[in-house]
mmCIF file of C-alpha atoms in Angstrom:
data_model
loop_
_atom_site.group_PDB
_atom_site.id
_atom_site.type_symbol
_atom_site.label_atom_id
_atom_site.label_comp_id
_atom_site.label_asym_id
_atom_site.label_seq_id
_atom_site.Cartn_x
_atom_site.Cartn_y
_atom_site.Cartn_z
ATOM 1 C CA MET A 1 -104.378 -28.119 -136.960
ATOM 2 C CA ASP A 2 -106.601 -25.605 -135.201
ATOM 3 C CA ILE A 3 -104.477 -22.651 -134.112
ATOM 4 C CA ASP A 4 -105.636 -19.192 -133.168
ATOM 5 C CA ALA A 5 -102.928 -16.850 -134.483
ATOM 6 C CA LYS A 6 -103.572 -13.204 -133.805
ATOM 7 C CA SER A 7 -102.028 -10.053 -132.439
ATOM 8 C CA LYS A 8 -102.539 -9.315 -128.767
ATOM 9 C CA PRO A 9 -103.513 -5.815 -127.624
ATOM 10 C CA GLY A 10 -100.318 -3.896 -127.045
ATOM 11 C CA ASP A 11 -98.180 -6.468 -128.877
ATOM 12 C CA ALA A 12 -97.150 -6.467 -132.499
ATOM 13 C CA GLY A 13 -96.485 -10.152 -132.638
ATOM 14 C CA LEU A 14 -98.032 -13.553 -133.053
ATOM 15 C CA PHE A 15 -100.036 -14.948 -130.136
ATOM 16 C CA LEU A 16 -100.579 -18.686 -130.162
ATOM 17 C CA LYS A 17 -103.580 -19.956 -128.259
ATOM 18 C CA CYS A 18 -103.559 -23.580 -127.168
ATOM 19 C CA ASN A 19 -106.421 -25.821 -128.232
ATOM 20 C CA SER A 20 -106.833 -28.595 -125.647
ATOM 21 C CA LYS A 21 -109.257 -30.516 -127.918
ATOM 22 C CA LEU A 22 -106.508 -31.609 -130.313
ATOM 23 C CA THR A 23 -105.727 -35.322 -130.268
ATOM 24 C CA PRO A 24 -102.373 -36.651 -129.035
ATOM 25 C CA TYR A 25 -101.453 -37.297 -132.665
ATOM 26 C CA HIS A 26 -101.886 -33.609 -133.509
ATOM 27 C CA PRO A 27 -100.412 -31.630 -130.582
ATOM 28 C CA GLU A 28 -100.753 -27.855 -130.571
ATOM 29 C CA ALA A 29 -98.015 -25.740 -132.067
ATOM 30 C CA THR A 30 -96.755 -24.632 -128.675
ATOM 31 C CA GLU A 31 -96.025 -28.212 -127.656
ATOM 32 C CA ARG A 32 -94.383 -28.829 -131.014
ATOM 33 C CA ILE A 33 -91.933 -25.964 -130.662
ATOM 34 C CA VAL A 34 -91.179 -26.817 -127.018
ATOM 35 C CA ASN A 35 -90.465 -30.412 -128.060
ATOM 36 C CA GLY A 36 -88.576 -29.454 -131.229
ATOM 37 C CA GLN A 37 -91.178 -31.108 -133.502
ATOM 38 C CA PRO A 38 -92.389 -29.996 -136.965
ATOM 39 C CA LEU A 39 -94.514 -26.857 -136.837
ATOM 40 C CA SER A 40 -97.860 -25.836 -138.206
ATOM 41 C CA PRO A 41 -97.955 -23.718 -141.413
ATOM 42 C CA GLU A 42 -99.086 -20.735 -139.321
ATOM 43 C CA LEU A 43 -96.092 -20.823 -136.990
ATOM 44 C CA ALA A 44 -93.765 -21.722 -139.839
ATOM 45 C CA ALA A 45 -94.890 -18.562 -141.608
ATOM 46 C CA ALA A 46 -94.262 -16.567 -138.439
ATOM 47 C CA ILE A 47 -90.667 -17.789 -138.298
ATOM 48 C CA GLN A 48 -90.037 -17.225 -142.000
ATOM 49 C CA HIS A 49 -91.516 -13.734 -142.045
ATOM 50 C CA GLY A 50 -90.094 -12.632 -138.716
ATOM 51 C CA THR A 51 -93.309 -11.745 -136.852
ATOM 52 C CA SER A 52 -92.212 -9.770 -133.812
ATOM 53 C CA ILE A 53 -93.467 -8.743 -130.359
ATOM 54 C CA GLY A 54 -90.929 -5.976 -130.126
ATOM 55 C CA GLY A 55 -87.168 -5.690 -130.028
ATOM 56 C CA ALA A 56 -84.546 -6.137 -132.702
ATOM 57 C CA ARG A 57 -85.130 -9.846 -133.399
ATOM 58 C CA PRO A 58 -88.126 -11.796 -134.736
ATOM 59 C CA LYS A 59 -90.149 -13.185 -131.837
ATOM 60 C CA ALA A 60 -93.411 -14.901 -131.014
ATOM 61 C CA ASN A 61 -95.330 -15.361 -127.791
ATOM 62 C CA ILE A 62 -95.793 -19.066 -127.027
ATOM 63 C CA GLU A 63 -98.418 -20.317 -124.582
ATOM 64 C CA THR A 64 -98.850 -23.763 -123.037
ATOM 65 C CA ASP A 65 -101.313 -24.794 -120.344
ATOM 66 C CA ASP A 66 -99.134 -23.595 -117.487
ATOM 67 C CA LYS A 67 -96.361 -21.434 -118.984
ATOM 68 C CA GLN A 68 -95.718 -18.688 -121.460
ATOM 69 C CA TYR A 69 -92.531 -18.198 -123.423
ATOM 70 C CA VAL A 70 -90.988 -15.601 -125.668
ATOM 71 C CA ALA A 71 -89.525 -17.415 -128.670
ATOM 72 C CA LYS A 72 -86.584 -15.807 -130.460
ATOM 73 C CA PHE A 73 -85.658 -17.043 -133.923
ATOM 74 C CA SER A 74 -82.354 -17.150 -135.766
ATOM 75 C CA LEU A 75 -81.922 -15.224 -139.014
ATOM 76 C CA SER A 76 -80.090 -16.184 -142.186
ATOM 77 C CA THR A 77 -78.410 -12.757 -142.046
ATOM 78 C CA ASP A 78 -76.858 -13.335 -138.601
ATOM 79 C CA LEU A 79 -73.071 -12.949 -138.700
ATOM 80 C CA TYR A 80 -72.822 -15.558 -135.935
ATOM 81 C CA ASN A 81 -75.336 -17.751 -134.114
ATOM 82 C CA ILE A 82 -76.904 -15.069 -131.923
ATOM 83 C CA VAL A 83 -79.658 -17.362 -130.637
ATOM 84 C CA LYS A 84 -77.161 -19.921 -129.341
ATOM 85 C CA ALA A 85 -74.896 -17.168 -127.991
ATOM 86 C CA GLU A 86 -77.775 -15.776 -125.916
ATOM 87 C CA PHE A 87 -78.665 -19.259 -124.666
ATOM 88 C CA ILE A 88 -75.051 -19.819 -123.599
ATOM 89 C CA ALA A 89 -74.853 -16.440 -121.853
ATOM 90 C CA MET A 90 -78.142 -16.952 -120.004
ATOM 91 C CA ARG A 91 -77.171 -20.459 -118.880
ATOM 92 C CA LEU A 92 -73.716 -19.348 -117.745
ATOM 93 C CA ALA A 93 -75.252 -16.420 -115.834
ATOM 94 C CA HIS A 94 -77.522 -18.864 -114.012
ATOM 95 C CA LEU A 95 -74.624 -21.195 -113.235
ATOM 96 C CA ALA A 96 -72.691 -18.206 -111.889
ATOM 97 C CA GLY A 97 -75.452 -17.719 -109.311
ATOM 98 C CA LEU A 98 -77.454 -14.891 -110.867
ATOM 99 C CA ASN A 99 -81.260 -14.808 -110.920
ATOM 100 C CA VAL A 100 -81.979 -15.410 -114.599
ATOM 101 C CA ALA A 101 -85.097 -16.269 -116.600
ATOM 102 C CA PRO A 102 -85.118 -20.000 -117.519
ATOM 103 C CA VAL A 103 -84.211 -20.707 -121.150
ATOM 104 C CA GLU A 104 -84.421 -23.655 -123.540
ATOM 105 C CA LEU A 105 -82.898 -24.138 -126.981
ATOM 106 C CA LYS A 106 -84.921 -25.905 -129.666
ATOM 107 C CA THR A 107 -84.741 -26.456 -133.419
ATOM 108 C CA ALA A 108 -87.662 -25.940 -135.799
ATOM 109 C CA LEU A 109 -87.622 -25.750 -139.609
ATOM 110 C CA ASN A 110 -83.842 -26.124 -139.359
ATOM 111 C CA LYS A 111 -83.715 -22.870 -137.413
ATOM 112 C CA ASP A 112 -82.592 -22.408 -133.830
ATOM 113 C CA VAL A 113 -85.292 -21.190 -131.468
ATOM 114 C CA LEU A 114 -84.579 -19.762 -128.024
ATOM 115 C CA LEU A 115 -87.433 -20.118 -125.544
ATOM 116 C CA ILE A 116 -87.365 -17.700 -122.600
ATOM 117 C CA GLU A 117 -89.887 -18.446 -119.878
ATOM 118 C CA ARG A 118 -91.987 -15.370 -119.117
ATOM 119 C CA PHE A 119 -91.859 -14.298 -115.489
ATOM 120 C CA ASP A 120 -94.396 -11.491 -115.969
ATOM 121 C CA ARG A 121 -97.348 -13.857 -116.540
ATOM 122 C CA VAL A 122 -99.094 -16.022 -113.943
ATOM 123 C CA ALA A 123 -101.600 -18.785 -114.702
ATOM 124 C CA SER A 124 -104.787 -18.716 -112.589
ATOM 125 C CA GLU A 125 -108.285 -20.184 -112.673
ATOM 126 C CA ALA A 126 -109.460 -16.923 -114.226
ATOM 127 C CA GLY A 127 -106.828 -17.181 -116.969
ATOM 128 C CA TRP A 128 -103.485 -15.542 -117.462
ATOM 129 C CA GLN A 129 -102.689 -12.600 -115.245
ATOM 130 C CA ARG A 130 -99.969 -10.032 -115.810
ATOM 131 C CA LYS A 131 -97.600 -9.098 -113.007
ATOM 132 C CA MET A 132 -97.075 -5.379 -112.630
ATOM 133 C CA MET A 133 -93.615 -4.320 -113.769
ATOM 134 C CA VAL A 134 -91.677 -1.129 -114.396
ATOM 135 C CA SER A 135 -88.487 -0.748 -116.403
ATOM 136 C CA ALA A 136 -85.342 0.915 -115.104
ATOM 137 C CA LEU A 137 -85.998 3.634 -117.681
ATOM 138 C CA THR A 138 -89.269 4.432 -115.889
ATOM 139 C CA MET A 139 -87.706 4.187 -112.448
ATOM 140 C CA LEU A 140 -84.992 6.617 -113.526
ATOM 141 C CA GLU A 141 -87.701 8.953 -114.909
ATOM 142 C CA LEU A 142 -86.031 9.114 -118.296
ATOM 143 C CA ASP A 143 -87.573 9.541 -121.714
ATOM 144 C CA GLU A 144 -86.458 7.244 -124.557
ATOM 145 C CA MET A 145 -84.622 10.204 -126.090
ATOM 146 C CA PHE A 146 -82.479 10.530 -122.941
ATOM 147 C CA ALA A 147 -81.836 6.834 -122.286
ATOM 148 C CA ARG A 148 -78.116 7.412 -122.863
ATOM 149 C CA TYR A 149 -78.027 9.251 -119.523
ATOM 150 C CA ALA A 150 -79.134 6.162 -117.599
ATOM 151 C CA SER A 151 -76.750 5.290 -114.795
ATOM 152 C CA TYR A 152 -76.259 2.169 -112.707
ATOM 153 C CA GLU A 153 -75.298 4.399 -109.795
ATOM 154 C CA ASP A 154 -78.691 6.151 -109.977
ATOM 155 C CA LEU A 155 -80.447 2.783 -110.190
ATOM 156 C CA ALA A 156 -78.506 1.603 -107.135
ATOM 157 C CA GLU A 157 -79.700 4.701 -105.253
ATOM 158 C CA ILE A 158 -83.317 3.819 -106.042
ATOM 159 C CA ILE A 159 -82.724 0.247 -104.885
ATOM 160 C CA ARG A 160 -81.362 1.435 -101.556
ATOM 161 C CA HIS A 161 -84.508 3.470 -100.833
ATOM 162 C CA ARG A 162 -87.426 1.754 -102.578
ATOM 163 C CA PHE A 163 -86.671 -1.969 -103.008
ATOM 164 C CA LEU A 164 -87.379 -4.954 -100.835
ATOM 165 C CA ARG A 165 -84.161 -6.597 -99.590
ATOM 166 C CA PRO A 166 -81.938 -3.748 -100.874
ATOM 167 C CA ASP A 167 -78.602 -5.274 -99.807
ATOM 168 C CA GLU A 168 -79.333 -8.540 -101.600
ATOM 169 C CA THR A 169 -80.632 -6.665 -104.651
ATOM 170 C CA LEU A 170 -77.597 -4.395 -104.851
ATOM 171 C CA ARG A 171 -75.290 -7.410 -104.851
ATOM 172 C CA GLU A 172 -77.378 -9.044 -107.584
ATOM 173 C CA LEU A 173 -77.288 -5.913 -109.737
ATOM 174 C CA PHE A 174 -73.532 -5.598 -109.313
ATOM 175 C CA GLY A 175 -73.173 -9.239 -110.367
ATOM 176 C CA ARG A 176 -75.259 -8.601 -113.480
ATOM 177 C CA ILE A 177 -73.092 -5.642 -114.482
ATOM 178 C CA VAL A 178 -69.968 -7.756 -114.077
ATOM 179 C CA PHE A 179 -71.440 -10.635 -116.069
ATOM 180 C CA ASN A 180 -72.594 -8.354 -118.895
ATOM 181 C CA ILE A 181 -69.017 -7.126 -119.201
ATOM 182 C CA LEU A 182 -67.527 -10.625 -119.054
ATOM 183 C CA CYS A 183 -69.871 -12.024 -121.725
ATOM 184 C CA GLY A 184 -69.790 -8.995 -124.030
ATOM 185 C CA ASN A 185 -73.413 -7.920 -123.584
ATOM 186 C CA THR A 186 -73.192 -4.185 -124.266
ATOM 187 C CA ASP A 187 -76.933 -3.912 -124.928
ATOM 188 C CA ASP A 188 -77.715 -3.507 -121.200
ATOM 189 C CA HIS A 189 -79.866 -0.415 -121.678
ATOM 190 C CA ALA A 190 -82.429 0.747 -119.130
ATOM 191 C CA ARG A 191 -85.291 -1.194 -120.738
ATOM 192 C CA ASN A 192 -83.368 -4.418 -120.226
ATOM 193 C CA HIS A 193 -83.645 -4.038 -116.453
ATOM 194 C CA ALA A 194 -86.987 -4.173 -114.668
ATOM 195 C CA ALA A 195 -88.691 -4.590 -111.312
ATOM 196 C CA PHE A 196 -91.970 -6.043 -110.077
ATOM 197 C CA TRP A 197 -94.252 -3.473 -108.416
ATOM 198 C CA ASP A 198 -96.817 -4.512 -105.799
ATOM 199 C CA GLY A 199 -98.171 -1.028 -105.208
ATOM 200 C CA LYS A 200 -95.762 -0.324 -102.361
ATOM 201 C CA HIS A 201 -92.393 -1.916 -103.046
ATOM 202 C CA LEU A 202 -90.152 -2.844 -105.936
ATOM 203 C CA ALA A 203 -88.362 -6.169 -106.437
ATOM 204 C CA LEU A 204 -85.847 -6.904 -109.180
ATOM 205 C CA THR A 205 -87.115 -9.272 -111.886
ATOM 206 C CA PRO A 206 -85.006 -12.156 -113.153
ATOM 207 C CA ALA A 207 -82.380 -11.053 -115.664
ATOM 208 C CA TYR A 208 -83.241 -11.279 -119.361
ATOM 209 C CA ASP A 209 -81.820 -10.314 -122.782
ATOM 210 C CA ILE A 210 -78.255 -11.211 -121.786
ATOM 211 C CA CYS A 211 -76.921 -11.495 -125.313
ATOM 212 C CA PRO A 212 -73.257 -11.151 -126.362
ATOM 213 C CA GLN A 213 -72.972 -8.391 -128.956
ATOM 214 C CA SER A 214 -70.826 -8.315 -132.052
ATOM 215 C CA ARG A 215 -67.608 -6.297 -131.706
ATOM 216 C CA ALA A 216 -64.919 -5.541 -134.244
ATOM 217 C CA GLY A 217 -62.078 -4.794 -131.842
ATOM 218 C CA ASN A 218 -61.354 -4.930 -128.149
ATOM 219 C CA GLU A 219 -62.653 -1.640 -126.773
ATOM 220 C CA ALA A 220 -66.346 -1.583 -125.852
ATOM 221 C CA SER A 221 -68.726 0.327 -123.613
ATOM 222 C CA GLN A 222 -71.933 -0.547 -121.776
ATOM 223 C CA ALA A 223 -75.256 1.088 -122.593
ATOM 224 C CA MET A 224 -75.548 2.514 -119.050
ATOM 225 C CA LYS A 225 -72.966 4.508 -117.112
ATOM 226 C CA ILE A 226 -71.176 2.486 -114.448
ATOM 227 C CA HIS A 227 -69.036 4.938 -112.455
ATOM 228 C CA GLY A 228 -69.638 8.639 -112.946
ATOM 229 C CA ASP A 229 -69.649 9.213 -116.707
ATOM 230 C CA ASN A 230 -67.557 6.101 -117.313
ATOM 231 C CA ASN A 231 -69.305 3.252 -119.108
ATOM 232 C CA LEU A 232 -66.248 1.398 -120.435
ATOM 233 C CA SER A 233 -66.640 -2.374 -120.392
ATOM 234 C CA GLN A 234 -63.874 -2.978 -117.873
ATOM 235 C CA LEU A 235 -63.826 -4.714 -114.521
ATOM 236 C CA LYS A 236 -61.845 -1.913 -112.893
ATOM 237 C CA THR A 237 -64.827 0.373 -113.582
ATOM 238 C CA CYS A 238 -67.029 -1.982 -111.565
ATOM 239 C CA ILE A 239 -64.556 -2.155 -108.687
ATOM 240 C CA ALA A 240 -64.319 1.645 -108.603
ATOM 241 C CA SER A 241 -68.109 1.767 -108.180
ATOM 242 C CA SER A 242 -68.396 -1.063 -105.624
ATOM 243 C CA ALA A 243 -69.323 1.218 -102.711
ATOM 244 C CA ASN A 244 -72.564 2.132 -104.503
ATOM 245 C CA TYR A 245 -73.625 -1.485 -104.003
ATOM 246 C CA LYS A 246 -72.537 -1.573 -100.357
ATOM 247 C CA LEU A 247 -69.560 -3.728 -101.299
ATOM 248 C CA THR A 248 -65.909 -3.338 -100.470
ATOM 249 C CA ALA A 249 -63.340 -3.535 -103.253
ATOM 250 C CA ARG A 250 -62.365 -6.946 -101.905
ATOM 251 C CA GLN A 251 -65.967 -8.207 -102.028
ATOM 252 C CA ALA A 252 -66.291 -6.858 -105.573
ATOM 253 C CA ARG A 253 -63.183 -8.772 -106.634
ATOM 254 C CA GLU A 254 -64.537 -11.938 -105.009
ATOM 255 C CA ILE A 255 -67.715 -11.662 -107.105
ATOM 256 C CA ILE A 256 -65.622 -11.122 -110.231
ATOM 257 C CA ASP A 257 -63.323 -14.062 -109.428
ATOM 258 C CA HIS A 258 -66.303 -16.326 -108.770
ATOM 259 C CA GLN A 259 -67.886 -15.464 -112.121
ATOM 260 C CA LEU A 260 -64.624 -15.908 -113.996
ATOM 261 C CA GLU A 261 -64.103 -19.337 -112.446
ATOM 262 C CA SER A 262 -67.708 -20.327 -113.137
ATOM 263 C CA ILE A 263 -67.552 -19.269 -116.799
ATOM 264 C CA LYS A 264 -64.298 -21.143 -117.365
ATOM 265 C CA THR A 265 -65.580 -24.245 -115.549
ATOM 266 C CA HIS A 266 -68.924 -24.493 -117.349
ATOM 267 C CA TRP A 267 -68.010 -23.127 -120.790
ATOM 268 C CA GLU A 268 -67.553 -26.449 -122.603
ATOM 269 C CA GLN A 269 -70.538 -28.034 -120.844
ATOM 270 C CA VAL A 270 -72.925 -25.241 -121.867
ATOM 271 C CA CYS A 271 -71.529 -25.083 -125.402
ATOM 272 C CA ASP A 272 -72.170 -28.809 -125.634
ATOM 273 C CA GLU A 273 -75.759 -28.219 -124.494
ATOM 274 C CA ALA A 274 -76.122 -25.688 -127.312
ATOM 275 C CA LYS A 275 -74.391 -28.034 -129.790
ATOM 276 C CA LEU A 276 -72.148 -25.142 -130.740
ATOM 277 C CA PRO A 277 -69.464 -26.113 -133.282
ATOM 278 C CA GLU A 278 -65.831 -25.758 -132.250
ATOM 279 C CA LEU A 279 -65.186 -22.957 -134.751
ATOM 280 C CA GLU A 280 -68.035 -20.869 -133.324
ATOM 281 C CA ARG A 281 -66.794 -21.512 -129.777
ATOM 282 C CA LYS A 282 -63.428 -20.069 -130.779
ATOM 283 C CA MET A 283 -65.166 -17.062 -132.338
ATOM 284 C CA LEU A 284 -67.042 -16.278 -129.105
ATOM 285 C CA TRP A 285 -64.249 -17.052 -126.628
ATOM 286 C CA GLY A 286 -61.853 -14.155 -126.207
ATOM 287 C CA ARG A 287 -63.971 -11.844 -128.355
ATOM 288 C CA GLN A 288 -67.399 -11.617 -126.729
ATOM 289 C CA PHE A 289 -66.644 -13.801 -123.695
ATOM 290 C CA LEU A 290 -63.650 -12.665 -121.646
ATOM 291 C CA ASN A 291 -62.379 -10.141 -124.168
ATOM 292 C CA PRO A 292 -58.883 -8.938 -123.096
ATOM 293 C CA PHE A 293 -60.173 -5.335 -122.881
ATOM 294 C CA VAL A 294 -62.275 -6.127 -119.808
ATOM 295 C CA PHE A 295 -59.114 -6.923 -117.823
ATOM 296 C CA GLU A 296 -57.059 -3.856 -118.818
#
């Protein structure tokens, strides 16, 4: 199998280049992983050795003729199935009405692989083009060392003045904060929020990296401040900050109620999609998803 495996400029990970000359009986590795088929030795080695394009988990960049994906791999050291948990959270966020990057769940080499469609790449006749993006960390003019000072209220202020469709965007951001709390994603730091930049205006990208985090007890806090200096993972914190998103307390509660109903309605369906065993469902439900602390 003829695969070009190399590091891209600016990335530390494996880049897989499609070879259209391969016969139908020997499809390229990208098609194999998308279709859950056996992989080439090169990609198998990438999974086993954890080649990464950044972040805490082993990843690879996957390219087909018309799409690019970030592939996240499971690890034997995972305390629970993090790959499936992220798939479930991303799917439930989409079903709750949030703008979320499309995801697929595949199996390769007996490992779970999460495919997240890249929204920052566009196919053209001249080849792949990168869409200009800035992270919330950049928009907030914060250095990595001061990321702990990032605030959703400050981000909302920027949205009001510099974003296209600010009212719609503020509602979307509020919904994402609520969902992160409901699903136990406390890793919502300022690099996990971003916007497209066209040279004049900003527009919020689809949500990504919505991954329930491990927690020993009930109490938890978000990576960014929600209301003043308060970053506790509680719905009342969101309601207290609703005016920053041009929402009334009643509208904020309606968004919360809608998400709660959607999560409860689609939970079993999405877990079935992920083929998540019953024991693991019980481990996620009430701990990461809808932990009692969020309602206190």
